[in-house]
Structure formats: C-alpha cells, structure tokens
PDB file of C-alpha atoms in Angstrom:
ATOM      1  CA  TYR A 140       6.014 -11.475  17.610  1.00  0.00           C
ATOM      2  CA  THR A 141       8.429 -11.690  14.711  1.00  0.00           C
ATOM      3  CA  THR A 142       9.166  -8.950  12.230  1.00  0.00           C
ATOM      4  CA  ASN A 143      11.320 -10.636   9.585  1.00  0.00           C
ATOM      5  CA  TYR A 144      13.678  -7.681   9.946  1.00  0.00           C
ATOM      6  CA  GLU A 145      16.768  -9.848   9.476  1.00  0.00           C
ATOM      7  CA  VAL A 146      15.332 -11.574   6.401  1.00  0.00           C
ATOM      8  CA  ILE A 147      14.460  -8.242   4.779  1.00  0.00           C
ATOM      9  CA  GLU A 148      17.881  -6.856   5.726  1.00  0.00           C
ATOM     10  CA  THR A 149      19.567  -9.838   4.031  1.00  0.00           C
ATOM     11  CA  ILE A 150      17.467  -9.446   0.876  1.00  0.00           C
ATOM     12  CA  LYS A 151      18.295  -5.737   0.743  1.00  0.00           C
ATOM     13  CA  GLN A 152      22.027  -6.473   1.156  1.00  0.00           C
ATOM     14  CA  GLN A 153      22.054  -9.150  -1.531  1.00  0.00           C
ATOM     15  CA  PHE A 154      19.880  -7.183  -3.969  1.00  0.00           C
ATOM     16  CA  PRO A 155      20.555  -3.493  -3.248  1.00  0.00           C
ATOM     17  CA  GLN A 156      18.976  -2.375  -6.539  1.00  0.00           C
ATOM     18  CA  LEU A 157      15.660  -4.013  -5.616  1.00  0.00           C
ATOM     19  CA  SER A 158      12.943  -1.664  -4.396  1.00  0.00           C
ATOM     20  CA  LEU A 159      11.215  -3.376  -1.473  1.00  0.00           C
ATOM     21  CA  TRP A 160       7.881  -2.270  -0.031  1.00  0.00           C
ATOM     22  CA  VAL A 161       7.534  -3.409   3.585  1.00  0.00           C
ATOM     23  CA  ASP A 162       4.475  -3.233   5.824  1.00  0.00           C
ATOM     24  CA  ALA A 163       5.886  -3.940   9.277  1.00  0.00           C
ATOM     25  CA  GLY A 164       2.823  -2.860  11.266  1.00  0.00           C
ATOM     26  CA  ILE A 165       4.507   0.406  12.262  1.00  0.00           C
ATOM     27  CA  CYS A 166       2.466   2.477  14.688  1.00  0.00           C
ATOM     28  CA  CYS A 167       4.980   4.783  16.399  1.00  0.00           C
ATOM     29  CA  ASN A 168       8.105   6.855  15.779  1.00  0.00           C
ATOM     30  CA  THR A 169      10.370   4.350  17.555  1.00  0.00           C
ATOM     31  CA  GLU A 170       9.364   1.557  15.179  1.00  0.00           C
ATOM     32  CA  LEU A 171       9.677   3.926  12.236  1.00  0.00           C
ATOM     33  CA  SER A 172      13.251   4.849  13.128  1.00  0.00           C
ATOM     34  CA  ILE A 173      14.247   1.170  13.378  1.00  0.00           C
ATOM     35  CA  TRP A 174      12.758   0.210  10.015  1.00  0.00           C
ATOM     36  CA  ARG A 175      14.028   3.315   8.186  1.00  0.00           C
ATOM     37  CA  LYS A 176      17.577   1.988   8.587  1.00  0.00           C
ATOM     38  CA  LEU A 177      16.856  -0.708   5.979  1.00  0.00           C
ATOM     39  CA  GLN A 178      16.373   1.800   3.144  1.00  0.00           C
ATOM     40  CA  VAL A 179      13.110   0.212   1.995  1.00  0.00           C
ATOM     41  CA  ARG A 180       9.794   1.858   1.105  1.00  0.00           C
ATOM     42  CA  LEU A 181       7.747   1.531   4.255  1.00  0.00           C
ATOM     43  CA  VAL A 182       4.013   0.948   4.029  1.00  0.00           C
ATOM     44  CA  ILE A 183       2.137   2.518   6.921  1.00  0.00           C
ATOM     45  CA  GLY A 184      -1.314   0.988   7.456  1.00  0.00           C
ATOM     46  CA  SER A 185      -4.209   3.064   8.743  1.00  0.00           C
ATOM     47  CA  GLU A 186      -5.367   0.080  10.797  1.00  0.00           C
ATOM     48  CA  ASN A 187      -2.348   0.567  13.102  1.00  0.00           C
ATOM     49  CA  PHE A 188      -3.632   3.896  14.472  1.00  0.00           C
ATOM     50  CA  VAL A 189      -6.445   4.585  16.923  1.00  0.00           C
ATOM     51  CA  ASN A 190      -6.243   8.366  16.576  1.00  0.00           C
ATOM     52  CA  ILE A 191      -5.062  10.885  14.022  1.00  0.00           C
ATOM     53  CA  GLY A 192      -2.530  12.426  16.425  1.00  0.00           C
ATOM     54  CA  SER A 193      -0.301   9.366  16.562  1.00  0.00           C
ATOM     55  CA  TYR A 194      -0.340   9.114  12.758  1.00  0.00           C
ATOM     56  CA  VAL A 195       0.421  12.843  12.284  1.00  0.00           C
ATOM     57  CA  SER A 196       3.387  12.562  14.670  1.00  0.00           C
ATOM     58  CA  LEU A 197       4.773   9.751  12.544  1.00  0.00           C
ATOM     59  CA  TYR A 198       4.040  11.670   9.316  1.00  0.00           C
ATOM     60  CA  HIS A 199       6.128  14.622  10.500  1.00  0.00           C
ATOM     61  CA  GLN A 200       9.098  12.276  11.165  1.00  0.00           C
ATOM     62  CA  ASN A 201       9.242  10.936   7.616  1.00  0.00           C
ATOM     63  CA  LYS A 202       6.919  11.614   4.699  1.00  0.00           C
ATOM     64  CA  ASN A 203       8.689   9.146   2.396  1.00  0.00           C
ATOM     65  CA  PHE A 204       6.382   6.202   2.973  1.00  0.00           C
ATOM     66  CA  ILE A 205       3.349   4.649   1.342  1.00  0.00           C
ATOM     67  CA  LEU A 206       0.047   5.051   3.187  1.00  0.00           C
ATOM     68  CA  SER A 207      -2.283   2.070   3.118  1.00  0.00           C
ATOM     69  CA  LEU A 208      -5.909   3.005   3.751  1.00  0.00           C
ATOM     70  CA  ASP A 209      -7.238  -0.295   5.051  1.00  0.00           C
ATOM     71  CA  PHE A 210     -10.822  -1.433   4.515  1.00  0.00           C
ATOM     72  CA  MET A 211     -12.294  -4.580   6.034  1.00  0.00           C
ATOM     73  CA  SER A 212     -15.678  -6.061   5.118  1.00  0.00           C
ATOM     74  CA  HIS A 213     -17.256  -3.884   7.838  1.00  0.00           C
ATOM     75  CA  GLY A 214     -15.600  -0.645   6.723  1.00  0.00           C
ATOM     76  CA  PHE A 215     -12.557   1.562   7.189  1.00  0.00           C
ATOM     77  CA  ARG A 216      -9.956   0.696   9.834  1.00  0.00           C
ATOM     78  CA  GLY A 217      -8.190   3.714  11.271  1.00  0.00           C
ATOM     79  CA  PRO A 218      -8.804   7.333  12.224  1.00  0.00           C
ATOM     80  CA  ILE A 219     -11.657   8.614  10.032  1.00  0.00           C
ATOM     81  CA  GLU A 220      -9.806  11.913   9.482  1.00  0.00           C
ATOM     82  CA  LEU A 221      -7.140   9.968   7.629  1.00  0.00           C
ATOM     83  CA  LEU A 222      -9.754   8.826   5.156  1.00  0.00           C
ATOM     84  CA  THR A 223     -11.634  12.089   4.750  1.00  0.00           C
ATOM     85  CA  GLN A 224      -8.715  14.562   4.701  1.00  0.00           C
ATOM     86  CA  THR A 225      -5.755  14.305   2.352  1.00  0.00           C
ATOM     87  CA  ASP A 226      -3.583  16.843   4.231  1.00  0.00           C
ATOM     88  CA  TYR A 227      -1.386  14.127   5.726  1.00  0.00           C
ATOM     89  CA  TRP A 228      -1.250  11.747   2.810  1.00  0.00           C
ATOM     90  CA  PRO A 229       2.137  11.022   1.263  1.00  0.00           C
ATOM     91  CA  LYS A 230       2.402  10.928  -2.543  1.00  0.00           C
ATOM     92  CA  ASP A 231       1.624   7.173  -2.771  1.00  0.00           C
ATOM     93  CA  VAL A 232      -1.605   5.810  -1.263  1.00  0.00           C
ATOM     94  CA  ILE A 233      -2.794   2.203  -1.338  1.00  0.00           C
ATOM     95  CA  MET A 234      -6.520   1.562  -1.248  1.00  0.00           C
ATOM     96  CA  MET A 235      -6.454  -1.816   0.504  1.00  0.00           C
ATOM     97  CA  SER A 236      -9.720  -3.699   0.237  1.00  0.00           C
ATOM     98  CA  LEU A 237      -8.924  -6.618   2.538  1.00  0.00           C
ATOM     99  CA  ALA A 238     -12.354  -8.156   1.993  1.00  0.00           C
ATOM    100  CA  ASN A 239     -11.420  -8.600  -1.682  1.00  0.00           C
ATOM    101  CA  VAL A 240      -7.921 -10.040  -1.103  1.00  0.00           C
ATOM    102  CA  GLY A 241      -7.726 -13.585  -2.445  1.00  0.00           C
ATOM    103  CA  GLY A 242     -11.455 -13.566  -3.209  1.00  0.00           C
ATOM    104  CA  ASN A 243     -11.126 -13.516  -6.994  1.00  0.00           C
ATOM    105  CA  GLN A 244     -14.138 -11.171  -7.180  1.00  0.00           C
ATOM    106  CA  GLY A 245     -12.506  -8.153  -8.758  1.00  0.00           C
ATOM    107  CA  PRO A 246     -11.299  -4.897  -7.229  1.00  0.00           C
ATOM    108  CA  ASN A 247     -13.578  -2.649  -5.189  1.00  0.00           C
ATOM    109  CA  ILE A 248     -14.416  -0.229  -8.010  1.00  0.00           C
ATOM    110  CA  ASN A 249     -16.824   1.872  -5.913  1.00  0.00           C
ATOM    111  CA  LEU A 250     -14.228   2.460  -3.204  1.00  0.00           C
ATOM    112  CA  LEU A 251     -11.578   3.353  -5.768  1.00  0.00           C
ATOM    113  CA  SER A 252     -13.924   5.721  -7.630  1.00  0.00           C
ATOM    114  CA  GLU A 253     -14.842   7.545  -4.410  1.00  0.00           C
ATOM    115  CA  THR A 254     -11.171   7.883  -3.491  1.00  0.00           C
ATOM    116  CA  LEU A 255     -10.021   9.110  -6.890  1.00  0.00           C
ATOM    117  CA  VAL A 256     -12.417  12.070  -6.635  1.00  0.00           C
ATOM    118  CA  ARG A 257     -10.522  13.505  -3.650  1.00  0.00           C
ATOM    119  CA  ALA A 258      -7.079  12.096  -4.443  1.00  0.00           C
ATOM    120  CA  LYS A 259      -6.020  14.516  -7.183  1.00  0.00           C
ATOM    121  CA  GLY A 260      -2.230  14.690  -7.320  1.00  0.00           C
ATOM    122  CA  PHE A 261      -1.739  11.408  -5.442  1.00  0.00           C
ATOM    123  CA  ASN A 262      -0.648   8.046  -6.817  1.00  0.00           C
ATOM    124  CA  VAL A 263      -3.537   5.734  -5.910  1.00  0.00           C
ATOM    125  CA  ILE A 264      -2.627   2.054  -5.836  1.00  0.00           C
ATOM    126  CA  ALA A 265      -5.379  -0.573  -5.867  1.00  0.00           C
ATOM    127  CA  ALA A 266      -5.089  -3.672  -3.689  1.00  0.00           C
ATOM    128  CA  GLY A 267      -7.463  -6.582  -3.330  1.00  0.00           C
ATOM    129  CA  GLY A 268      -9.399  -8.736  -5.757  1.00  0.00           C
ATOM    130  CA  ILE A 269      -7.530  -8.177  -9.012  1.00  0.00           C
ATOM    131  CA  ARG A 270      -8.171 -11.222 -11.204  1.00  0.00           C
ATOM    132  CA  HIS A 271      -6.810 -10.623 -14.690  1.00  0.00           C
ATOM    133  CA  THR A 272      -5.455  -8.075 -17.149  1.00  0.00           C
ATOM    134  CA  GLU A 273      -8.952  -6.745 -17.856  1.00  0.00           C
ATOM    135  CA  ASP A 274      -9.128  -5.607 -14.217  1.00  0.00           C
ATOM    136  CA  LEU A 275      -5.745  -3.913 -14.601  1.00  0.00           C
ATOM    137  CA  LEU A 276      -6.852  -2.156 -17.791  1.00  0.00           C
ATOM    138  CA  GLN A 277     -10.063  -0.979 -16.104  1.00  0.00           C
ATOM    139  CA  LEU A 278      -8.076   0.398 -13.153  1.00  0.00           C
ATOM    140  CA  LYS A 279      -5.681   2.179 -15.510  1.00  0.00           C
ATOM    141  CA  ALA A 280      -8.596   3.728 -17.421  1.00  0.00           C
ATOM    142  CA  MET A 281     -10.039   4.984 -14.111  1.00  0.00           C
ATOM    143  CA  GLY A 282      -6.776   6.768 -13.304  1.00  0.00           C
ATOM    144  CA  VAL A 283      -5.407   4.285 -10.772  1.00  0.00           C
ATOM    145  CA  HIS A 284      -1.598   4.585 -10.698  1.00  0.00           C
ATOM    146  CA  GLY A 285      -0.742   0.963  -9.880  1.00  0.00           C
ATOM    147  CA  ALA A 286      -1.963  -2.281  -8.386  1.00  0.00           C
ATOM    148  CA  LEU A 287      -0.802  -4.861  -5.880  1.00  0.00           C
ATOM    149  CA  ILE A 288      -1.440  -8.342  -7.181  1.00  0.00           C
ATOM    150  CA  ALA A 289      -0.609 -11.682  -5.640  1.00  0.00           C
ATOM    151  CA  THR A 290      -3.370 -14.278  -5.921  1.00  0.00           C
ATOM    152  CA  ALA A 291      -3.774 -13.758  -9.680  1.00  0.00           C
ATOM    153  CA  LEU A 292      -0.029 -14.330 -10.103  1.00  0.00           C
ATOM    154  CA  HIS A 293       0.055 -17.386  -7.842  1.00  0.00           C
ATOM    155  CA  GLN A 294      -2.912 -18.902  -9.645  1.00  0.00           C
ATOM    156  CA  LYS A 295      -1.401 -17.987 -13.031  1.00  0.00           C
ATOM    157  CA  GLN A 296      -4.418 -15.865 -14.003  1.00  0.00           C
ATOM    158  CA  ILE A 297      -1.942 -13.123 -14.957  1.00  0.00           C
ATOM    159  CA  THR A 298       1.354 -14.030 -16.579  1.00  0.00           C
ATOM    160  CA  THR A 299       4.671 -12.219 -16.637  1.00  0.00           C
ATOM    161  CA  GLU A 300       4.261 -11.728 -20.384  1.00  0.00           C
ATOM    162  CA  GLN A 301       0.856 -10.096 -19.895  1.00  0.00           C
ATOM    163  CA  LEU A 302       2.286  -7.727 -17.288  1.00  0.00           C
ATOM    164  CA  GLU A 303       5.187  -6.822 -19.554  1.00  0.00           C
ATOM    165  CA  SER A 304       2.798  -6.088 -22.419  1.00  0.00           C
ATOM    166  CA  LEU A 305       0.812  -3.694 -20.190  1.00  0.00           C
ATOM    167  CA  VAL A 306       3.934  -1.677 -19.339  1.00  0.00           C
ATOM    168  CA  GLN A 307       4.907  -1.066 -22.978  1.00  0.00           C
TER     169      GLN A 307
END
C-alpha cells in the first residue's frame, strides 16, 4: 500500500501556488489529519465509507474538502444517505461516473441532471466520459460548475487552446 504522500509533498513544496486536489482513499479521521498537513484540497470518495456515521464523523473534523459521489456501472458506492441527503455535503461535489471514465462515450447526463435538481447552492463537478468541448459546453449550459478531464487531454481531443477559449 503506497500513498504517494512524499511525492505530493515534494510537488507542493516546489510549487506552493499550485492548487492540488488529492484523493488518497481517506476513510477515517486519523488519515484525514495526516493528509491535511499537506495543505492540498482533499477529495473524499463515497466509496470509502460503509455507513453514514463514519463519514459524518470525518465531515465534522474538516468541511474543507471535495466530496466525490462515486458511481460504478452497477450503481452508487457508499452510504445511500450521502446520495439522497445534502446535509453533509461540502460546497464542492464531484459526480464521479467511473463507468464512463476513459470510455469516450460522453458524460452521464441523466445522473448529472438528477443531481443538479437537489444540489442547489453546491458546485457540481462532472467526472467521467468527457470527450470534447461540446460536452463541456453542454455541461456548462446544464449548470455544472466544472469538469475533471483526463482521457480527452491525453488523446488530444481537447487542446489547451480550446480550454483557454472556454474560460474567457
């Protein structure tokens, strides 16, 4: 079991102005306290919790994280209360459609639409399946706050110039 803690610590030291988002598989307060020392934005995945109580305990320790609501091909991974109730959501929430990651099939629009209905006042971030700028424009029009993209960048389906033009 490796965490890449030292690598992330080195990156943070060499580039202190860089905002890093780190999903370290945190599932308890002890792990949270260790990772908080790095001064990065921690991503807490719903899949790391078997019950809502352990998540709520962590939430009360530090609300300055990003919640990732994780969906596999067979459905939601995590305590169902975390999906259905927004009481313990931080400001930023990733809708992670793992079945779409790397699949080049587009984002899970139905999942995002359902979430946006109950996520008023939250920054919803789409993850999984984003192929090109048209997907990004569709997500923006829906009210999605941001998107995590990797495959489309690696495969040069979205360029730096295209991303810069979307920000302006």
